[in-house]
Coordinates of C-alpha atoms and ligand atoms in Angstrom, one line a residue:
X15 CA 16.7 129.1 153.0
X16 CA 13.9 131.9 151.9
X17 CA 11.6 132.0 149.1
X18 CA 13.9 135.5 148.0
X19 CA 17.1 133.2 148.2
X20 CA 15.7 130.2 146.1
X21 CA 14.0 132.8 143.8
X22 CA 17.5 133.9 143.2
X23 CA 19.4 130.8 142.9
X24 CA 16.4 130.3 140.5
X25 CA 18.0 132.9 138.4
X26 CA 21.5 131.6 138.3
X27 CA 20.1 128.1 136.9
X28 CA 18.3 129.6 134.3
X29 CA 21.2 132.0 133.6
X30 CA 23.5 128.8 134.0
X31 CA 21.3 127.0 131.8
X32 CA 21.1 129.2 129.0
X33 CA 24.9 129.7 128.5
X34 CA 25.5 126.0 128.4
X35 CA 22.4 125.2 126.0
X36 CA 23.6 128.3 123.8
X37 CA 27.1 126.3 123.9
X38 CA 26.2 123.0 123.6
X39 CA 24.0 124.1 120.1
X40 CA 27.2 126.0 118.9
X41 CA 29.5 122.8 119.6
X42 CA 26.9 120.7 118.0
X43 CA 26.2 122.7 114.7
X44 CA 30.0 123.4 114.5
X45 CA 30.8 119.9 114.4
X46 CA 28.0 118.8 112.0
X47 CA 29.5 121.8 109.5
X48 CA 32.5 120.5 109.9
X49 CA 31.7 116.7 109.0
X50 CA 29.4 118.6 105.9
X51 CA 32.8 120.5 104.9
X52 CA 35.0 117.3 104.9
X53 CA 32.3 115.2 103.3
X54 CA 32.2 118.1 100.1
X55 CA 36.0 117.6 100.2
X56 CA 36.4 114.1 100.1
X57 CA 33.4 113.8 97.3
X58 CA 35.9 116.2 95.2
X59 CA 38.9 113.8 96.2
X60 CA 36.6 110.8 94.8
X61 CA 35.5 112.6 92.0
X62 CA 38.6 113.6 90.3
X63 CA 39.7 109.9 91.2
X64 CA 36.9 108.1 89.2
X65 CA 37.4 110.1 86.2
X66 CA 41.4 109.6 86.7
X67 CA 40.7 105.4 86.6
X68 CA 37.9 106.7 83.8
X69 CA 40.3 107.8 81.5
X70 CA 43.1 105.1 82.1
X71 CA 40.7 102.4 81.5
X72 CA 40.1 103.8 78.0
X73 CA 43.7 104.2 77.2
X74 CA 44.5 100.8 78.5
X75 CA 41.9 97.9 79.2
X76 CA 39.8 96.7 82.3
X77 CA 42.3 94.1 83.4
X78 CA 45.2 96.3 83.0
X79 CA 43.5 99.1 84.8
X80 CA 42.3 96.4 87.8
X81 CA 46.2 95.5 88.5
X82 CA 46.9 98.9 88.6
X83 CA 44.2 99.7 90.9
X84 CA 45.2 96.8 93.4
X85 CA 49.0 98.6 93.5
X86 CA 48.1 102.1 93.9
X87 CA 46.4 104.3 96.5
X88 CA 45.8 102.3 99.8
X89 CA 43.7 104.4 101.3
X90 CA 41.2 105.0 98.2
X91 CA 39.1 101.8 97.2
X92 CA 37.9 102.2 93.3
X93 CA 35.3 99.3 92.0
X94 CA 34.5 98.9 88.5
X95 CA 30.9 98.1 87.4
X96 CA 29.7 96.9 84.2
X97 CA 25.8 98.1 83.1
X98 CA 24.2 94.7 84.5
X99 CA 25.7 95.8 87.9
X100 CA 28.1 92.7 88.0
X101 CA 31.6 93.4 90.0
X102 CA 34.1 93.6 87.0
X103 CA 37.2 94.9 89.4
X104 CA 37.3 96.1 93.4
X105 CA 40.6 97.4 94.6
X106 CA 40.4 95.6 98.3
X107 CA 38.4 92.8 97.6
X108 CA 38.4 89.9 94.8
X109 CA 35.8 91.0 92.6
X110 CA 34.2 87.3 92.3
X111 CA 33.2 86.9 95.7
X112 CA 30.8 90.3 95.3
X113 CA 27.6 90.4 95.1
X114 CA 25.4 92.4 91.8
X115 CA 26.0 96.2 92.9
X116 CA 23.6 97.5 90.8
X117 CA 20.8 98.6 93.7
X118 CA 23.6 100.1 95.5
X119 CA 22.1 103.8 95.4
X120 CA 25.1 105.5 94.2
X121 CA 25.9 102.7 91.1
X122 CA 22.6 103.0 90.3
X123 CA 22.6 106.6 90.0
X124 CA 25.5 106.0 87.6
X125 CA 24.2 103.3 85.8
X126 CA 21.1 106.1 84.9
X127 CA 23.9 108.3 83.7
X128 CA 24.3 110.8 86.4
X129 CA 27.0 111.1 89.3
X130 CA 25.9 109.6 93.0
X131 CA 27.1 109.7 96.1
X132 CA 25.9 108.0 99.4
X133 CA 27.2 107.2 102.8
X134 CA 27.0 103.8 104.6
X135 CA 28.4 100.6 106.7
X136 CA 30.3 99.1 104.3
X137 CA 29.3 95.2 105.5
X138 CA 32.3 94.1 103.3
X139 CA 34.8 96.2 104.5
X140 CA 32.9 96.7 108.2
X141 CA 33.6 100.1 108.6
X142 CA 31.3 103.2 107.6
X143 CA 31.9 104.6 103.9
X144 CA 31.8 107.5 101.7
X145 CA 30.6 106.3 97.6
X146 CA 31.0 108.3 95.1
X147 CA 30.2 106.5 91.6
X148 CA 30.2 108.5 88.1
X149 CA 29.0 106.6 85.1
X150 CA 31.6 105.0 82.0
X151 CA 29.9 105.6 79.1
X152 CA 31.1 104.6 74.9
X153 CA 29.4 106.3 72.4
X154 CA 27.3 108.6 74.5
X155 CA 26.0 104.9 76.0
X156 CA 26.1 104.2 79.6
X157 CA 28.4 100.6 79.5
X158 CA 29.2 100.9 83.6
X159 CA 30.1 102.7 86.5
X160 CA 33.4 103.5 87.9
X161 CA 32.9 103.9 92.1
X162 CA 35.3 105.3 94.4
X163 CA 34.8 105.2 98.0
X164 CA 36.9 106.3 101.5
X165 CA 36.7 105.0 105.0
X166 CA 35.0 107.9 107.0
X167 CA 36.3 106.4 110.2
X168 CA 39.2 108.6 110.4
X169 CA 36.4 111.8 110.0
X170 CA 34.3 110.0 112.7
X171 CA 37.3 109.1 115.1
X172 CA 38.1 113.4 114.2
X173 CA 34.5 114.3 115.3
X174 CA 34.7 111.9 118.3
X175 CA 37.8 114.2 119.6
X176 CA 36.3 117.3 118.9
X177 CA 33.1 116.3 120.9
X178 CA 35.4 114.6 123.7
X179 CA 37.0 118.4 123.8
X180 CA 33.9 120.6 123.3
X181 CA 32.8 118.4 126.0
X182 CA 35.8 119.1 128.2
X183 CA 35.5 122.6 127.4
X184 CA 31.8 122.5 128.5
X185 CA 32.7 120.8 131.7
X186 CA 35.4 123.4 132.5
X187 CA 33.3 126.5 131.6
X188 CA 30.1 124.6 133.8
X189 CA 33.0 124.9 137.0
X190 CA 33.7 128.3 135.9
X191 CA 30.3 129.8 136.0
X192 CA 29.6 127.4 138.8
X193 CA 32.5 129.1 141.1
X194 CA 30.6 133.1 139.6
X195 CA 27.4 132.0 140.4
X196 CA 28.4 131.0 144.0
X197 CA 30.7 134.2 144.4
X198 CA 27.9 136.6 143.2
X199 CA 25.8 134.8 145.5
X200 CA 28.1 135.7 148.6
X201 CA 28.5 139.4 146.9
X202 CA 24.8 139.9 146.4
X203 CA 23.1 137.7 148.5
X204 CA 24.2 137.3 151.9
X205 CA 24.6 141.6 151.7
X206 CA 21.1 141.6 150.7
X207 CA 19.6 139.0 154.0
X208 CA 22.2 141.2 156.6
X209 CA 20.1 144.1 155.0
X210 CA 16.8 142.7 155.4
X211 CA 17.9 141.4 158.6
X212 CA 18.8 145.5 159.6
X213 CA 16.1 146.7 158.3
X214 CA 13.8 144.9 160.5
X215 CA 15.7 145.7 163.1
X216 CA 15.6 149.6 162.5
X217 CA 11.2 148.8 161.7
X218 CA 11.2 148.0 165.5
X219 CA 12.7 150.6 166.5
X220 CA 16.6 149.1 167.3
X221 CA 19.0 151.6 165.9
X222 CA 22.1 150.0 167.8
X223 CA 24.4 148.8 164.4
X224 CA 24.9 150.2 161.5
X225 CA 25.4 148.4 158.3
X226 CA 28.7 147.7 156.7
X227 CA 29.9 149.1 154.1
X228 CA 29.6 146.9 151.3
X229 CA 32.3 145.8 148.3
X230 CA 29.7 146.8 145.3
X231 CA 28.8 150.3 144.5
X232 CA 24.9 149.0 144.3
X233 CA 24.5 147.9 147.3
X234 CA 27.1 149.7 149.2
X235 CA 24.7 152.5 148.1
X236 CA 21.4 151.0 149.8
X237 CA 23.5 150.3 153.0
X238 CA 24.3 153.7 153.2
X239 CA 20.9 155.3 152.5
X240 CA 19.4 152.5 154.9
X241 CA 22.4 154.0 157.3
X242 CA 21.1 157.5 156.8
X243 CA 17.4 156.6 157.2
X244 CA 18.1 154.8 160.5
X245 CA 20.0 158.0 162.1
X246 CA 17.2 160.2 160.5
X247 CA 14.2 158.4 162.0
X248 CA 16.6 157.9 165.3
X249 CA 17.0 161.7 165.6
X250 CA 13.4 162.0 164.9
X251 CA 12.4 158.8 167.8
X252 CA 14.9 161.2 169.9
X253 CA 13.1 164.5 169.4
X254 CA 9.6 163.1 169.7
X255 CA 10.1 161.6 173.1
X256 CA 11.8 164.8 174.4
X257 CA 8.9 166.5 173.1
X258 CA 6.4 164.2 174.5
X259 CA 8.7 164.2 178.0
X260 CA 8.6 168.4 177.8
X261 CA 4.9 168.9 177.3
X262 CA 3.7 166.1 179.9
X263 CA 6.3 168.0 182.1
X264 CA 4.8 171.7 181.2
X265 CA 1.5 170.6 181.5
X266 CA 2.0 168.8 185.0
X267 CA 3.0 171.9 187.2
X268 CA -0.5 174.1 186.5
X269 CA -2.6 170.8 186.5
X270 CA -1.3 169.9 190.1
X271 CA -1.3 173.7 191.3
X272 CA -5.2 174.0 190.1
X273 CA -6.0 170.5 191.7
X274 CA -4.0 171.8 195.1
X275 CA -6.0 175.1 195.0
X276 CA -9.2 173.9 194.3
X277 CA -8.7 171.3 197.2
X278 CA -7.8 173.8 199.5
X279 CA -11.0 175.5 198.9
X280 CA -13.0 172.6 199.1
X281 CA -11.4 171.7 202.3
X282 CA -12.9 174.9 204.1
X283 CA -10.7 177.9 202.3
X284 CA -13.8 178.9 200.3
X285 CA -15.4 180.4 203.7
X286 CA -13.2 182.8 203.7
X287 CA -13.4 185.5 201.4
X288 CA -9.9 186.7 201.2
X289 CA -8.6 183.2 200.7
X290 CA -11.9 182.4 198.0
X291 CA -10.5 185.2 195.6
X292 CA -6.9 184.9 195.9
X293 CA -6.9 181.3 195.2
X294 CA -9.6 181.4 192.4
X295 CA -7.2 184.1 190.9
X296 CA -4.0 181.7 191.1
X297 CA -6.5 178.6 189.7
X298 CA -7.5 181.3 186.7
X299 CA -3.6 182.2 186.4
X300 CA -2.8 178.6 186.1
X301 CA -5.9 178.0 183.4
X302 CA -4.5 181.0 181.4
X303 CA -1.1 179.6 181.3
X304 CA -2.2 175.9 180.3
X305 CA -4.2 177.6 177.3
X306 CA -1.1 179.7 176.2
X307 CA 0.5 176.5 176.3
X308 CA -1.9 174.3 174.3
X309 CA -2.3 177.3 172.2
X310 CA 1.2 177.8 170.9
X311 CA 1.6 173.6 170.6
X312 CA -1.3 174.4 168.4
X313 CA 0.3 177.0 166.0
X314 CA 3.2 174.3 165.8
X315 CA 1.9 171.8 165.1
X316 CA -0.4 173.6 162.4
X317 CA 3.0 175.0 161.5
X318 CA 4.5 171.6 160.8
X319 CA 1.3 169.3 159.2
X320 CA 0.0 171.2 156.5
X321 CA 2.4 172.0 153.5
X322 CA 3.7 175.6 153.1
X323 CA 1.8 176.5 150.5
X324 CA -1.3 175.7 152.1
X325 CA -0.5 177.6 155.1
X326 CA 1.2 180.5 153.7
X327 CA -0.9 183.5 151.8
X328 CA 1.3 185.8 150.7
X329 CA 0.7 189.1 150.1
X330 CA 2.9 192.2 149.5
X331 CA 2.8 194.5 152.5
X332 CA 4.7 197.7 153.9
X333 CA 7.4 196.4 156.0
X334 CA 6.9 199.6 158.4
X335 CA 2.9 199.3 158.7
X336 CA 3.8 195.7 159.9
X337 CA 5.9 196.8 162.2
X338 CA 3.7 199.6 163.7
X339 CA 0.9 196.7 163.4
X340 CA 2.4 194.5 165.6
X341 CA 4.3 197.1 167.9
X342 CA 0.2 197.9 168.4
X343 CA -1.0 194.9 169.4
X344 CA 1.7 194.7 172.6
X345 CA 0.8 198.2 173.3
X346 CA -0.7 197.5 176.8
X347 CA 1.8 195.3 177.8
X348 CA 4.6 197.9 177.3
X349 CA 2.6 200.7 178.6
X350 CA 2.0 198.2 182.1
X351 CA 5.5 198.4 182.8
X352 CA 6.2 201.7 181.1
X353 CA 8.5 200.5 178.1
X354 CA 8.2 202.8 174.7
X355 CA 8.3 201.2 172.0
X356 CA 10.4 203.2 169.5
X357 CA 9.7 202.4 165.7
X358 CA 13.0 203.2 163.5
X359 CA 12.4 202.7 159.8
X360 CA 11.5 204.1 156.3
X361 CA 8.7 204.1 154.2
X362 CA 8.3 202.2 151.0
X363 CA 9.9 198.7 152.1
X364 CA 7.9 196.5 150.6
X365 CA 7.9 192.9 151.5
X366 CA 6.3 189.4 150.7
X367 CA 4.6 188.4 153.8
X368 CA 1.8 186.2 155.1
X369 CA 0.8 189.2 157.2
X370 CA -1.1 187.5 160.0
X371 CA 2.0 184.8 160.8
X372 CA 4.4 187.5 160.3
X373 CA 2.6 189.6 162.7
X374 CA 2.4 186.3 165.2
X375 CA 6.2 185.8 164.8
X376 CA 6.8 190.0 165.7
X377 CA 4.6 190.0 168.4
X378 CA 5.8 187.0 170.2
X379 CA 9.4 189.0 170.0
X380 CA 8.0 192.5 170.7
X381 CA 6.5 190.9 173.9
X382 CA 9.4 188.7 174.6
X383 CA 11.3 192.3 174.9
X384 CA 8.5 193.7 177.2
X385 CA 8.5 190.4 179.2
X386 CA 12.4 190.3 179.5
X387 CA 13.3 193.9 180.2
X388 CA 12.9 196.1 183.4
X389 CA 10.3 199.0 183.7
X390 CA 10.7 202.1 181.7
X391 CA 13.0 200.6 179.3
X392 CA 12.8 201.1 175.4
X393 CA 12.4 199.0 172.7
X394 CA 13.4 199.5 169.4
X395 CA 11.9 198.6 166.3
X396 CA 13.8 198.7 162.9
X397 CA 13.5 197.9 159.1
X398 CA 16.7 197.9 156.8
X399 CA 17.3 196.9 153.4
X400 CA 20.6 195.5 153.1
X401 CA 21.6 194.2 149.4
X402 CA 19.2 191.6 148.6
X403 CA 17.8 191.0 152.0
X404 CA 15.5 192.9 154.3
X405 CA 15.8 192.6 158.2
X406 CA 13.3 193.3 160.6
X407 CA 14.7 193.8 164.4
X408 CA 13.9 193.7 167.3
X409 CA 16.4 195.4 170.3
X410 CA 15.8 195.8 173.9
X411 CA 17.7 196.8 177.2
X412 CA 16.9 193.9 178.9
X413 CA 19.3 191.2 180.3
X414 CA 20.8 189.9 177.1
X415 CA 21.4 186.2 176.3
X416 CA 24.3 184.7 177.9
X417 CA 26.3 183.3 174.6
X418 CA 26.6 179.4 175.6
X419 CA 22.6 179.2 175.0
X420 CA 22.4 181.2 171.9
X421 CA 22.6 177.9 169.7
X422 CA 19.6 176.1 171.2
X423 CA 17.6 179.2 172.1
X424 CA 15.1 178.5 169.3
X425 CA 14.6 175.2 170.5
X426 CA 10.6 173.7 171.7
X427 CA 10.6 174.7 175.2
X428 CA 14.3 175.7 176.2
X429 CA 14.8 178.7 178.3
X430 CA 17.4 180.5 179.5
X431 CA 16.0 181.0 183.6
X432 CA 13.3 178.5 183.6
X433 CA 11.6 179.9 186.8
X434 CA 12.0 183.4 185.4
X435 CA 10.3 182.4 182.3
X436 CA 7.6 180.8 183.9
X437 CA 6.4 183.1 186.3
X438 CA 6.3 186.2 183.8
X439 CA 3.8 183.6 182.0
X440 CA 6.2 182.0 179.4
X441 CA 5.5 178.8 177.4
X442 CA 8.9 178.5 175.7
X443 CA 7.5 177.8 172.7
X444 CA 7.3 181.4 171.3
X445 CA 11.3 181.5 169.7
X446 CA 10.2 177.8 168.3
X447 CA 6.8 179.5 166.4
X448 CA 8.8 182.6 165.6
X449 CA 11.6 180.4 163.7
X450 CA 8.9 178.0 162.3
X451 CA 6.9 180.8 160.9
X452 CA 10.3 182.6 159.3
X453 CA 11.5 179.3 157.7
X454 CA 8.1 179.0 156.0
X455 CA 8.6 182.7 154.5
X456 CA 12.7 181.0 153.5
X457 CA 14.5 183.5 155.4
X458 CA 16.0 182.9 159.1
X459 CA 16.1 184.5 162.4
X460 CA 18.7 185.8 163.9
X461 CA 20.1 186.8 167.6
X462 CA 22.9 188.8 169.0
X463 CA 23.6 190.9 172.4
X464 CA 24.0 194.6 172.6
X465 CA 27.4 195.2 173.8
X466 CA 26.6 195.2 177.2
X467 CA 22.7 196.0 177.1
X468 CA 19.9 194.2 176.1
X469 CA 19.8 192.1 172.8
X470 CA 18.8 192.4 169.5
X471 CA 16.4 189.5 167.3
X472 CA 16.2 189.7 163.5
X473 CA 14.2 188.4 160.8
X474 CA 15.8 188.1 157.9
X475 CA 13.7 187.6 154.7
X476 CA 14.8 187.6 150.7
X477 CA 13.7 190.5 148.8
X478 CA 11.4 188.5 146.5
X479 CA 10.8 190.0 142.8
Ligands
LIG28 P1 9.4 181.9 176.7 O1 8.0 181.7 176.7 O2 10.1 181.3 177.9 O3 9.7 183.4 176.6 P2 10.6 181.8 174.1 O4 10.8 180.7 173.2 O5 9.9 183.0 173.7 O6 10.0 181.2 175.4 O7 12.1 182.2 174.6 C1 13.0 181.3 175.0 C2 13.9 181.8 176.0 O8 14.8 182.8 175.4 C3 13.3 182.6 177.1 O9 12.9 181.7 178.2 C4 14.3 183.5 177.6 O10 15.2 182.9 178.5 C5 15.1 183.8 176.3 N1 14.7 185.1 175.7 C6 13.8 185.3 174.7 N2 13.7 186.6 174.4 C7 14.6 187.3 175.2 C8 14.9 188.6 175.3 N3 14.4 189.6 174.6 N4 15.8 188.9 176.3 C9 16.4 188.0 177.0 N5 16.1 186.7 177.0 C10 15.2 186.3 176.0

């Protein structure tokens, strides 16, 4: 067993322990009320029975009252006292054989003129007793006492039973809570380990089983999150090694054509002048595409660590000067294979924009157009405000995207014709910034083919007031 189980059985015993002490006081301080309760009763009972044998002793005499004393009442024994303490009459016993009774505390509480009471082991009678004595008195003088007394051993023999059955009652409820305590233990506990146990599992990296799901809400609850967790950080696991798999993969083709090249030169090409230029250019080809790639892993990864607000400066800007901005900076490019770039849009459009990433994120489609499309081709630029959203688009006449890879095209590194992408200098991480950098601004980008020519790319953003 674990510390975390004992800890918890730790709880049931004191839980445990507390109910049966709270019942064990209850059974114990009802009881004792009780016996106070029948004790008050009985000292009433006595009462009204001395000043009964009070009374008839003054009509009558003390002989004629002792013979009627001996007949009546089994169950009630009545002694009568004179003021020296000597035994004048006793119901149950003959009244020469007594001893003086006048340190008896109850007679001698009489005998000073007031009522007593007191409870004892009656060595006469050998059982335990209730007195009650209240004094006789002639001409306002105290002559004697008149005690009554009852055998408590019916009470006691009561209290023994309703002890016996509190303490049948405390046995019962002790299997009771005994038979919770071990089902709670099976509800709560062995969930808990088989989730502890998962969760270590899912720490090194073993997403294989799920957890159950679980009888109480509680913990049913934690399995599932726990559940959710594991496929999150699985997904994640995934992605990361794909990622790490795609750039080793990207980075290994210009490594090992620059290594091959420069060989080759070593080896003897460099002598010849023809071969010394070509080769540096491929070498320098290469170079430039490893930087565009390490580059654009750069802007993603800046993209990704910082939070938004930290990356983002927003500032209002004219949708149309953004465009014309950006349709600037891939003016070379266009003009190299004779495409026009055609801006479509009207003035006033106002947008918020972190203009420098919004200007990344046109530029990398504007030159995905020029990079995709034939010579003298057109691209169009356009800005339209549509209810509370503004699009920016980008439409070309190039090949189009064949449906089945529309869903993943914005994906790290996935391209449609891989060799095509990479000779015309492609990282395929240009869609990935462009989404990234759309996201951070909360709207979402957008592609769909021309009928049959070309295809068009939209930002979407809010219109923010
Ligand atoms: P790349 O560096 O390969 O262009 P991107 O992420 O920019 O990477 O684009 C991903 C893929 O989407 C490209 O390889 C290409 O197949 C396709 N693509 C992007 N823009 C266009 C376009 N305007 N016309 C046709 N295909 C495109």
């Amino acid at each position: 067993m674990t510390d975390k189980k004992q800890s918890l059985w730790l709880h049931y015993g004191f839980s445990a322990g507390i109910v049966l002490l709270t019942l064990l006081t209850v059974a114990w301080y009802a009881t004792d009320r009780f016996r106070d309760f029948f004790i008050d009763h009985l000292q009433g009972t006595l009462e009204s029975r001395a000043i009964t044998v009070d009374q008839s002793i003054k009509n009558s005499n003390i002989d004629a009252a002792c013979h009627m004393l001996q007949l009546s009442d089994p169950d009630l024994r009545v002694t009568i006292i004179n003021k020296k303490g000597i035994v004048l009459c006793d119901s149950e016993v003959d009244a020469n054989t007594m001893e003086n009774h006048a340190q008896r505390p109850e007679i001698s509480q009489a005998l000073s003129g007031q009522r007593g009471s007191s409870t004892r082991f009656s060595a006469t009678l050998q059982t335990s007793m209730l007195y009650f004595s209240i004094p006789r008195s002639e001409d306002e003088k105290v002559i004697g006492a008149i005690r009554t007394a009852i055998s408590l051993i019916s009470i006691d023999r009561l209290l023994d039973e309703l002890y016996r059955q509190f303490m049948i009652l405390l046995i019962v409820l002790l299997a009771i809570i005994s038979i919770v305590i071990v089902n709670i233990y099976r509800k709560i506990n062995q969930p808990l380990a088989e989730i502890v146990e998962q969760a270590n599992l899912f720490a090194k990296g073993d997403f294989s089983h799920a957890l159950p799901e679980y009888d109480i809400k509680e913990i049913a609850e934690l399995g599932n999150a726990l559940n959710r967790m594991a496929e999150q950080l699985d997904r994640l696991e995934n992605l990361r090694q794909d990622f790490v798999a795609n750039v080793s993969h990207e980075l290994k083709t210009p490594i090992a054509t620059i290594k091959s090249y420069v060989e080759t030169l070593l080896d003897g090409a460099q002598h010849d002048p023809a071969d010394l230029e070509r080769f540096l250019s491929i070498v320098c080809k290469q170079n430039d595409r490893l930087a565009a790639i390490v580059d654009d892993l750069l802007t993603l990864s800046r993209l990704e660590s910082a939070p938004i607000t930290q990356i983002l400066a927003l500032n209002e800007a004219d949708a149309c000067q953004l465009l014309h901005f950006s349709a600037e900076n891939c003016q070379s490019r266009a003009e190299a294979k004779n495409i026009t770039i055609d801006i479509n849009c009207k003035d006033n459009i106002e947008i918020q924009v972190d203009h420098s990433l919004m200007t990344q994120a046109l530029v990398n489609l504007i030159d995905n157009a020029i990079k995709y499309s034939n010579e003298d081709k057109t691209i169009t630029l356009s800005v339209e405000e549509t209810g509370n959203k503004i699009l920016l688009s980008v439409s070309d006449e190039g090949p189009g995207i064949p449906e089945q890879h529309i869903p993943r095209l914005f994906e790290r590194f996935y391209r449609v014709d891989k060799s095509r992408s990479r000779r015309i200098g492609g990282t395929g991480l240009g869609l990935a910034i462009v989404k990234h950098i759309v996201h951070i601004h909360g709207g979402q980008v957008e592609v769909e083919n021309n009928g049959t020519v070309g295809c068009r790319f939209s930002i979407i953003l809010p219109i923010s007031h």
